[in-house]
């Protein structure tokens, strides 16, 4: 079982603010890193699956970077909107199976 | 394309009973994995099935079991229920054999054990 840490645990920002959170994971035997967004009363939805060191992925106002050598990933949200309010989860993998080890998540609340 | 379907959505059981939860993956997906979500522990991996074979297993007692059918539908069973088994059980499917494809989650089955 991997030790996955996400920080901060929760975050309150104003609409329009940009924000970022961190996911830390063991760098040994890295295979892939998943990011999910989980809105209240809905199912988790995939944001990114990243595999390469130095990789950067973007989806609209959300982007993520990956450093597999030091074992961390950053998720950035530019110009936060109330609809971005959700829990953001990261999950690294150290083998080819879909045995995701989720971090505790960062709960983002965006105030209008 | 229909999403991942889990049944039942809500159920209440008493201690000592057993429960079976069902998951129908997205058509064409061969991997189905199960997760337990509790307020204190977050999302924890239970097991994953690929082409009817259990490929990975999490750190849960033997009371938790699962299986996958030839049509990729999966069931999980919890026997001798305990109060601590009260949780949201999520199933997720993916298309590929490797873990570089995203998971698609169902809405979950919320189990309450009294």
PDB file of C-alpha atoms in Angstrom:
ATOM      1  CA  UNK A   1       0.000   0.000   0.000  1.00  0.00           C
ATOM      2  CA  UNK A   2       1.449   3.343  -1.054  1.00  0.00           C
ATOM      3  CA  UNK A   3       1.740   6.338   1.256  1.00  0.00           C
ATOM      4  CA  UNK A   4      -0.044   9.179  -0.532  1.00  0.00           C
ATOM      5  CA  UNK A   5      -0.339  12.648   0.947  1.00  0.00           C
ATOM      6  CA  UNK A   6      -2.386  15.524  -0.359  1.00  0.00           C
ATOM      7  CA  UNK A   7      -2.177  19.071   0.863  1.00  0.00           C
ATOM      8  CA  UNK A   8      -3.890  21.140   1.909  1.00  0.00           C
ATOM      9  CA  UNK A   9      -6.790  19.059   3.245  1.00  0.00           C
ATOM     10  CA  UNK A  10      -9.209  21.877   2.523  1.00  0.00           C
ATOM     11  CA  UNK A  11      -9.104  25.224   0.856  1.00  0.00           C
ATOM     12  CA  UNK A  12     -11.523  28.162   0.687  1.00  0.00           C
ATOM     13  CA  UNK A  13     -10.974  30.641  -2.137  1.00  0.00           C
ATOM     14  CA  UNK A  14     -12.902  33.482  -3.734  1.00  0.00           C
ATOM     15  CA  UNK A  15     -14.287  33.243  -7.232  1.00  0.00           C
ATOM     16  CA  UNK A  16     -11.587  34.307  -9.658  1.00  0.00           C
ATOM     17  CA  UNK A  17      -8.670  33.245  -7.467  1.00  0.00           C
ATOM     18  CA  UNK A  18      -6.147  30.805  -8.841  1.00  0.00           C
ATOM     19  CA  UNK A  19      -5.110  27.944  -6.629  1.00  0.00           C
ATOM     20  CA  UNK A  20      -2.980  24.842  -6.524  1.00  0.00           C
ATOM     21  CA  UNK A  21      -2.659  21.682  -4.462  1.00  0.00           C
ATOM     22  CA  UNK A  22      -0.042  19.008  -4.004  1.00  0.00           C
ATOM     23  CA  UNK A  23       0.025  15.234  -4.183  1.00  0.00           C
ATOM     24  CA  UNK A  24       3.084  13.439  -2.765  1.00  0.00           C
ATOM     25  CA  UNK A  25       3.785   9.771  -3.367  1.00  0.00           C
ATOM     26  CA  UNK A  26       6.676   7.283  -3.283  1.00  0.00           C
ATOM     27  CA  UNK A  27       8.909   7.800  -6.301  1.00  0.00           C
ATOM     28  CA  UNK A  28      10.072   4.184  -6.486  1.00  0.00           C
ATOM     29  CA  UNK A  29       8.383   1.832  -8.993  1.00  0.00           C
ATOM     30  CA  UNK A  30       6.232   4.634 -10.369  1.00  0.00           C
ATOM     31  CA  UNK A  31       3.802   3.571 -13.066  1.00  0.00           C
ATOM     32  CA  UNK A  32       1.089   6.230 -13.383  1.00  0.00           C
ATOM     33  CA  UNK A  33      -0.706   8.966 -11.488  1.00  0.00           C
ATOM     34  CA  UNK A  34      -4.454   9.631 -11.672  1.00  0.00           C
ATOM     35  CA  UNK A  35      -6.295  12.833 -10.689  1.00  0.00           C
ATOM     36  CA  UNK A  36     -10.041  12.781 -10.012  1.00  0.00           C
ATOM     37  CA  UNK A  37     -12.608  15.412  -9.131  1.00  0.00           C
ATOM     38  CA  UNK A  38     -15.418  14.337  -6.813  1.00  0.00           C
ATOM     39  CA  UNK A  39     -18.383  16.659  -6.479  1.00  0.00           C
ATOM     40  CA  UNK A  40     -20.859  16.156  -3.683  1.00  0.00           C
ATOM     41  CA  UNK A  41     -23.611  13.645  -4.532  1.00  0.00           C
ATOM     42  CA  UNK A  42     -21.877  12.657  -7.756  1.00  0.00           C
ATOM     43  CA  UNK A  43     -19.335  10.049  -8.847  1.00  0.00           C
ATOM     44  CA  UNK A  44     -15.596  10.748  -9.042  1.00  0.00           C
ATOM     45  CA  UNK A  45     -14.629  11.899 -12.523  1.00  0.00           C
ATOM     46  CA  UNK A  46     -11.203  11.523 -14.078  1.00  0.00           C
ATOM     47  CA  UNK A  47      -9.255  14.678 -14.760  1.00  0.00           C
ATOM     48  CA  UNK A  48      -5.870  13.353 -15.834  1.00  0.00           C
ATOM     49  CA  UNK A  49      -3.810  10.191 -16.067  1.00  0.00           C
ATOM     50  CA  UNK A  50      -0.113  11.000 -16.167  1.00  0.00           C
ATOM     51  CA  UNK A  51       2.787   8.684 -16.761  1.00  0.00           C
ATOM     52  CA  UNK A  52       5.884  10.620 -17.852  1.00  0.00           C
ATOM     53  CA  UNK A  53       8.234  12.610 -15.665  1.00  0.00           C
ATOM     54  CA  UNK A  54       7.870  16.301 -16.501  1.00  0.00           C
ATOM     55  CA  UNK A  55       4.492  15.710 -18.083  1.00  0.00           C
ATOM     56  CA  UNK A  56       2.024  18.581 -18.033  1.00  0.00           C
ATOM     57  CA  UNK A  57      -1.640  18.133 -18.876  1.00  0.00           C
ATOM     58  CA  UNK A  58      -4.402  20.699 -19.259  1.00  0.00           C
ATOM     59  CA  UNK A  59      -8.179  20.597 -19.399  1.00  0.00           C
ATOM     60  CA  UNK A  60      -9.754  24.035 -19.629  1.00  0.00           C
ATOM     61  CA  UNK A  61      -8.713  26.041 -16.565  1.00  0.00           C
ATOM     62  CA  UNK A  62      -7.251  23.010 -14.807  1.00  0.00           C
ATOM     63  CA  UNK A  63      -3.726  21.759 -15.355  1.00  0.00           C
ATOM     64  CA  UNK A  64      -1.383  19.309 -13.677  1.00  0.00           C
ATOM     65  CA  UNK A  65       2.338  18.640 -13.599  1.00  0.00           C
ATOM     66  CA  UNK A  66       4.222  15.514 -12.635  1.00  0.00           C
ATOM     67  CA  UNK A  67       7.651  14.899 -11.093  1.00  0.00           C
ATOM     68  CA  UNK A  68       8.212  11.159 -10.790  1.00  0.00           C
ATOM     69  CA  UNK A  69      11.812  11.455  -9.601  1.00  0.00           C
ATOM     70  CA  UNK A  70      10.885  13.356  -6.458  1.00  0.00           C
ATOM     71  CA  UNK A  71       7.383  11.915  -6.153  1.00  0.00           C
ATOM     72  CA  UNK A  72       4.950  14.795  -6.442  1.00  0.00           C
ATOM     73  CA  UNK A  73       2.284  16.257  -8.682  1.00  0.00           C
ATOM     74  CA  UNK A  74       0.672  19.690  -8.640  1.00  0.00           C
ATOM     75  CA  UNK A  75      -2.872  20.485  -9.710  1.00  0.00           C
ATOM     76  CA  UNK A  76      -3.579  24.093 -10.697  1.00  0.00           C
ATOM     77  CA  UNK A  77      -6.937  25.797 -11.165  1.00  0.00           C
ATOM     78  CA  UNK A  78      -6.847  29.172 -12.865  1.00  0.00           C
ATOM     79  CA  UNK A  79      -9.631  31.644 -12.087  1.00  0.00           C
ATOM     80  CA  UNK A  80     -11.629  29.360  -9.768  1.00  0.00           C
ATOM     81  CA  UNK A  81     -15.389  29.240 -10.269  1.00  0.00           C
ATOM     82  CA  UNK A  82     -18.072  28.032  -7.809  1.00  0.00           C
ATOM     83  CA  UNK A  83     -18.583  24.951  -9.991  1.00  0.00           C
ATOM     84  CA  UNK A  84     -14.973  23.964  -9.266  1.00  0.00           C
ATOM     85  CA  UNK A  85     -15.999  23.262  -5.668  1.00  0.00           C
ATOM     86  CA  UNK A  86     -15.260  19.586  -5.142  1.00  0.00           C
ATOM     87  CA  UNK A  87     -12.794  17.197  -3.576  1.00  0.00           C
ATOM     88  CA  UNK A  88      -9.726  16.600  -5.727  1.00  0.00           C
ATOM     89  CA  UNK A  89      -8.137  13.188  -5.349  1.00  0.00           C
ATOM     90  CA  UNK A  90      -4.848  11.865  -6.590  1.00  0.00           C
ATOM     91  CA  UNK A  91      -3.941   8.197  -6.885  1.00  0.00           C
ATOM     92  CA  UNK A  92      -0.531   6.846  -7.877  1.00  0.00           C
ATOM     93  CA  UNK A  93       0.061   3.369  -9.203  1.00  0.00           C
ATOM     94  CA  UNK A  94       3.155   1.237  -8.907  1.00  0.00           C
ATOM     95  CA  UNK A  95       2.051  -1.621 -11.127  1.00  0.00           C
ATOM     96  CA  UNK A  96       0.019  -2.290 -14.219  1.00  0.00           C
ATOM     97  CA  UNK A  97      -3.189  -3.223 -12.452  1.00  0.00           C
ATOM     98  CA  UNK A  98      -5.889  -0.752 -11.527  1.00  0.00           C
ATOM     99  CA  UNK A  99      -5.111  -0.844  -7.812  1.00  0.00           C
ATOM    100  CA  UNK A 100      -5.363   2.858  -7.112  1.00  0.00           C
ATOM    101  CA  UNK A 101      -4.236   4.131  -3.729  1.00  0.00           C
ATOM    102  CA  UNK A 102      -6.113   7.366  -3.197  1.00  0.00           C
ATOM    103  CA  UNK A 103      -4.845  10.232  -1.134  1.00  0.00           C
ATOM    104  CA  UNK A 104      -7.143  11.835   1.397  1.00  0.00           C
ATOM    105  CA  UNK A 105      -8.055  14.541  -1.100  1.00  0.00           C
ATOM    106  CA  UNK A 106      -8.122  18.321  -1.100  1.00  0.00           C
ATOM    107  CA  UNK A 107     -11.569  19.775  -0.551  1.00  0.00           C
ATOM    108  CA  UNK A 108     -11.915  23.013  -2.500  1.00  0.00           C
ATOM    109  CA  UNK A 109     -14.700  25.490  -1.795  1.00  0.00           C
ATOM    110  CA  UNK A 110     -15.041  28.474  -4.110  1.00  0.00           C
ATOM    111  CA  UNK A 111     -17.131  31.374  -2.804  1.00  0.00           C
ATOM    112  CA  UNK A 112     -19.035  33.498  -5.322  1.00  0.00           C
TER     113      UNK A 112
ATOM    114  CA  UNK B   1     -23.029   5.056 -24.051  1.00  0.00           C
ATOM    115  CA  UNK B   2     -24.438   3.972 -20.703  1.00  0.00           C
ATOM    116  CA  UNK B   3     -22.278   4.638 -17.676  1.00  0.00           C
ATOM    117  CA  UNK B   4     -21.328   2.339 -14.834  1.00  0.00           C
ATOM    118  CA  UNK B   5     -24.432   1.112 -13.059  1.00  0.00           C
ATOM    119  CA  UNK B   6     -24.482  -0.025  -9.462  1.00  0.00           C
ATOM    120  CA  UNK B   7     -27.362  -1.683  -7.650  1.00  0.00           C
ATOM    121  CA  UNK B   8     -28.833  -1.291  -5.177  1.00  0.00           C
ATOM    122  CA  UNK B   9     -28.170   2.383  -4.523  1.00  0.00           C
ATOM    123  CA  UNK B  10     -29.123   2.211  -0.860  1.00  0.00           C
ATOM    124  CA  UNK B  11     -29.578  -0.637   1.531  1.00  0.00           C
ATOM    125  CA  UNK B  12     -29.892  -1.265   5.239  1.00  0.00           C
ATOM    126  CA  UNK B  13     -28.764  -4.479   6.864  1.00  0.00           C
ATOM    127  CA  UNK B  14     -28.242  -5.695  10.395  1.00  0.00           C
ATOM    128  CA  UNK B  15     -25.092  -7.071  11.964  1.00  0.00           C
ATOM    129  CA  UNK B  16     -24.365 -10.654  11.007  1.00  0.00           C
ATOM    130  CA  UNK B  17     -26.238 -10.513   7.719  1.00  0.00           C
ATOM    131  CA  UNK B  18     -24.585 -10.696   4.344  1.00  0.00           C
ATOM    132  CA  UNK B  19     -24.960  -8.403   1.346  1.00  0.00           C
ATOM    133  CA  UNK B  20     -24.307  -8.613  -2.389  1.00  0.00           C
ATOM    134  CA  UNK B  21     -23.696  -5.530  -4.486  1.00  0.00           C
ATOM    135  CA  UNK B  22     -23.749  -5.475  -8.270  1.00  0.00           C
ATOM    136  CA  UNK B  23     -21.838  -3.454 -10.828  1.00  0.00           C
ATOM    137  CA  UNK B  24     -22.401  -3.294 -14.577  1.00  0.00           C
ATOM    138  CA  UNK B  25     -19.424  -1.675 -16.307  1.00  0.00           C
ATOM    139  CA  UNK B  26     -19.422   0.436 -19.424  1.00  0.00           C
ATOM    140  CA  UNK B  27     -19.895  -1.770 -22.466  1.00  0.00           C
ATOM    141  CA  UNK B  28     -16.545  -3.072 -23.677  1.00  0.00           C
ATOM    142  CA  UNK B  29     -14.723  -2.436 -20.404  1.00  0.00           C
ATOM    143  CA  UNK B  30     -13.031  -5.541 -19.020  1.00  0.00           C
ATOM    144  CA  UNK B  31     -11.603  -4.197 -15.782  1.00  0.00           C
ATOM    145  CA  UNK B  32     -13.837  -3.629 -12.772  1.00  0.00           C
ATOM    146  CA  UNK B  33     -12.503  -2.446  -9.445  1.00  0.00           C
ATOM    147  CA  UNK B  34     -14.239  -1.859  -6.120  1.00  0.00           C
ATOM    148  CA  UNK B  35     -13.575   0.807  -3.496  1.00  0.00           C
ATOM    149  CA  UNK B  36     -14.919   1.513  -0.028  1.00  0.00           C
ATOM    150  CA  UNK B  37     -15.388   5.072   1.125  1.00  0.00           C
ATOM    151  CA  UNK B  38     -15.802   5.899   4.804  1.00  0.00           C
ATOM    152  CA  UNK B  39     -15.494   9.312   6.445  1.00  0.00           C
ATOM    153  CA  UNK B  40     -12.464   8.301   8.462  1.00  0.00           C
ATOM    154  CA  UNK B  41     -10.545   6.269   5.893  1.00  0.00           C
ATOM    155  CA  UNK B  42     -11.274   7.901   2.572  1.00  0.00           C
ATOM    156  CA  UNK B  43     -11.391   5.817  -0.591  1.00  0.00           C
ATOM    157  CA  UNK B  44      -9.828   2.395  -0.080  1.00  0.00           C
ATOM    158  CA  UNK B  45      -9.202  -0.242  -2.718  1.00  0.00           C
ATOM    159  CA  UNK B  46     -10.990  -3.560  -2.241  1.00  0.00           C
ATOM    160  CA  UNK B  47     -10.214  -5.613  -5.348  1.00  0.00           C
ATOM    161  CA  UNK B  48      -9.969  -5.516  -9.108  1.00  0.00           C
ATOM    162  CA  UNK B  49     -11.120  -8.006 -11.701  1.00  0.00           C
ATOM    163  CA  UNK B  50      -9.982  -8.279 -15.274  1.00  0.00           C
ATOM    164  CA  UNK B  51     -11.482 -10.833 -17.644  1.00  0.00           C
ATOM    165  CA  UNK B  52     -13.049 -12.789 -14.756  1.00  0.00           C
ATOM    166  CA  UNK B  53      -9.769 -13.032 -12.808  1.00  0.00           C
ATOM    167  CA  UNK B  54      -8.973 -11.180  -9.622  1.00  0.00           C
ATOM    168  CA  UNK B  55      -5.894  -9.178 -10.526  1.00  0.00           C
ATOM    169  CA  UNK B  56      -5.356  -7.180  -7.349  1.00  0.00           C
ATOM    170  CA  UNK B  57      -6.666  -7.335  -3.806  1.00  0.00           C
ATOM    171  CA  UNK B  58      -6.622  -4.710  -1.105  1.00  0.00           C
ATOM    172  CA  UNK B  59      -6.092  -5.126   2.583  1.00  0.00           C
ATOM    173  CA  UNK B  60      -9.568  -6.223   3.631  1.00  0.00           C
ATOM    174  CA  UNK B  61     -10.635  -9.301   5.598  1.00  0.00           C
ATOM    175  CA  UNK B  62     -11.858 -12.438   3.885  1.00  0.00           C
ATOM    176  CA  UNK B  63     -15.462 -11.453   4.604  1.00  0.00           C
ATOM    177  CA  UNK B  64     -15.154  -9.241   1.549  1.00  0.00           C
ATOM    178  CA  UNK B  65     -15.197 -11.163  -1.709  1.00  0.00           C
ATOM    179  CA  UNK B  66     -16.011 -10.543  -5.311  1.00  0.00           C
ATOM    180  CA  UNK B  67     -16.343 -12.085  -8.694  1.00  0.00           C
ATOM    181  CA  UNK B  68     -16.672 -11.104 -12.314  1.00  0.00           C
ATOM    182  CA  UNK B  69     -18.814 -12.753 -14.937  1.00  0.00           C
ATOM    183  CA  UNK B  70     -18.097 -13.399 -18.591  1.00  0.00           C
ATOM    184  CA  UNK B  71     -20.060 -10.265 -19.558  1.00  0.00           C
ATOM    185  CA  UNK B  72     -17.741  -8.237 -17.260  1.00  0.00           C
ATOM    186  CA  UNK B  73     -20.478  -7.546 -14.726  1.00  0.00           C
ATOM    187  CA  UNK B  74     -19.147  -7.835 -11.207  1.00  0.00           C
ATOM    188  CA  UNK B  75     -20.535  -8.535  -7.780  1.00  0.00           C
ATOM    189  CA  UNK B  76     -19.053  -8.041  -4.380  1.00  0.00           C
ATOM    190  CA  UNK B  77     -20.222  -9.817  -1.268  1.00  0.00           C
ATOM    191  CA  UNK B  78     -19.734  -8.975   2.372  1.00  0.00           C
ATOM    192  CA  UNK B  79     -20.572 -11.701   4.853  1.00  0.00           C
ATOM    193  CA  UNK B  80     -21.162 -11.435   8.591  1.00  0.00           C
ATOM    194  CA  UNK B  81     -21.691  -7.695   8.423  1.00  0.00           C
ATOM    195  CA  UNK B  82     -20.211  -5.469  11.097  1.00  0.00           C
ATOM    196  CA  UNK B  83     -21.161  -1.902  12.029  1.00  0.00           C
ATOM    197  CA  UNK B  84     -17.864  -0.714  10.550  1.00  0.00           C
ATOM    198  CA  UNK B  85     -18.864  -1.997   7.127  1.00  0.00           C
ATOM    199  CA  UNK B  86     -21.287   0.915   6.821  1.00  0.00           C
ATOM    200  CA  UNK B  87     -19.878   2.820   3.869  1.00  0.00           C
ATOM    201  CA  UNK B  88     -20.303   3.929   0.291  1.00  0.00           C
ATOM    202  CA  UNK B  89     -19.107   1.173  -2.051  1.00  0.00           C
ATOM    203  CA  UNK B  90     -17.959   2.422  -5.426  1.00  0.00           C
ATOM    204  CA  UNK B  91     -17.305   0.380  -8.496  1.00  0.00           C
ATOM    205  CA  UNK B  92     -15.200   1.615 -11.403  1.00  0.00           C
ATOM    206  CA  UNK B  93     -14.552   0.231 -14.849  1.00  0.00           C
ATOM    207  CA  UNK B  94     -11.848   0.843 -17.393  1.00  0.00           C
ATOM    208  CA  UNK B  95     -11.180  -0.289 -20.894  1.00  0.00           C
ATOM    209  CA  UNK B  96      -7.546  -1.240 -20.959  1.00  0.00           C
ATOM    210  CA  UNK B  97      -5.380  -3.907 -19.528  1.00  0.00           C
ATOM    211  CA  UNK B  98      -2.996  -1.357 -18.050  1.00  0.00           C
ATOM    212  CA  UNK B  99      -3.671   1.438 -15.619  1.00  0.00           C
ATOM    213  CA  UNK B 100      -2.966   4.334 -17.967  1.00  0.00           C
ATOM    214  CA  UNK B 101      -6.643   4.574 -18.821  1.00  0.00           C
ATOM    215  CA  UNK B 102      -8.969   6.551 -16.618  1.00  0.00           C
ATOM    216  CA  UNK B 103     -11.490   4.874 -14.358  1.00  0.00           C
ATOM    217  CA  UNK B 104     -15.203   5.493 -14.774  1.00  0.00           C
ATOM    218  CA  UNK B 105     -17.048   5.335 -11.479  1.00  0.00           C
ATOM    219  CA  UNK B 106     -20.610   4.381 -10.712  1.00  0.00           C
ATOM    220  CA  UNK B 107     -22.762   6.353  -8.288  1.00  0.00           C
ATOM    221  CA  UNK B 108     -22.151   3.828  -5.540  1.00  0.00           C
ATOM    222  CA  UNK B 109     -24.121   1.645  -3.193  1.00  0.00           C
ATOM    223  CA  UNK B 110     -24.581   3.121   0.251  1.00  0.00           C
ATOM    224  CA  UNK B 111     -24.711   0.400   2.880  1.00  0.00           C
ATOM    225  CA  UNK B 112     -25.898   1.039   6.407  1.00  0.00           C
ATOM    226  CA  UNK B 113     -25.368  -1.706   8.975  1.00  0.00           C
ATOM    227  CA  UNK B 114     -27.491  -1.456  12.122  1.00  0.00           C
TER     228      UNK B 114
END
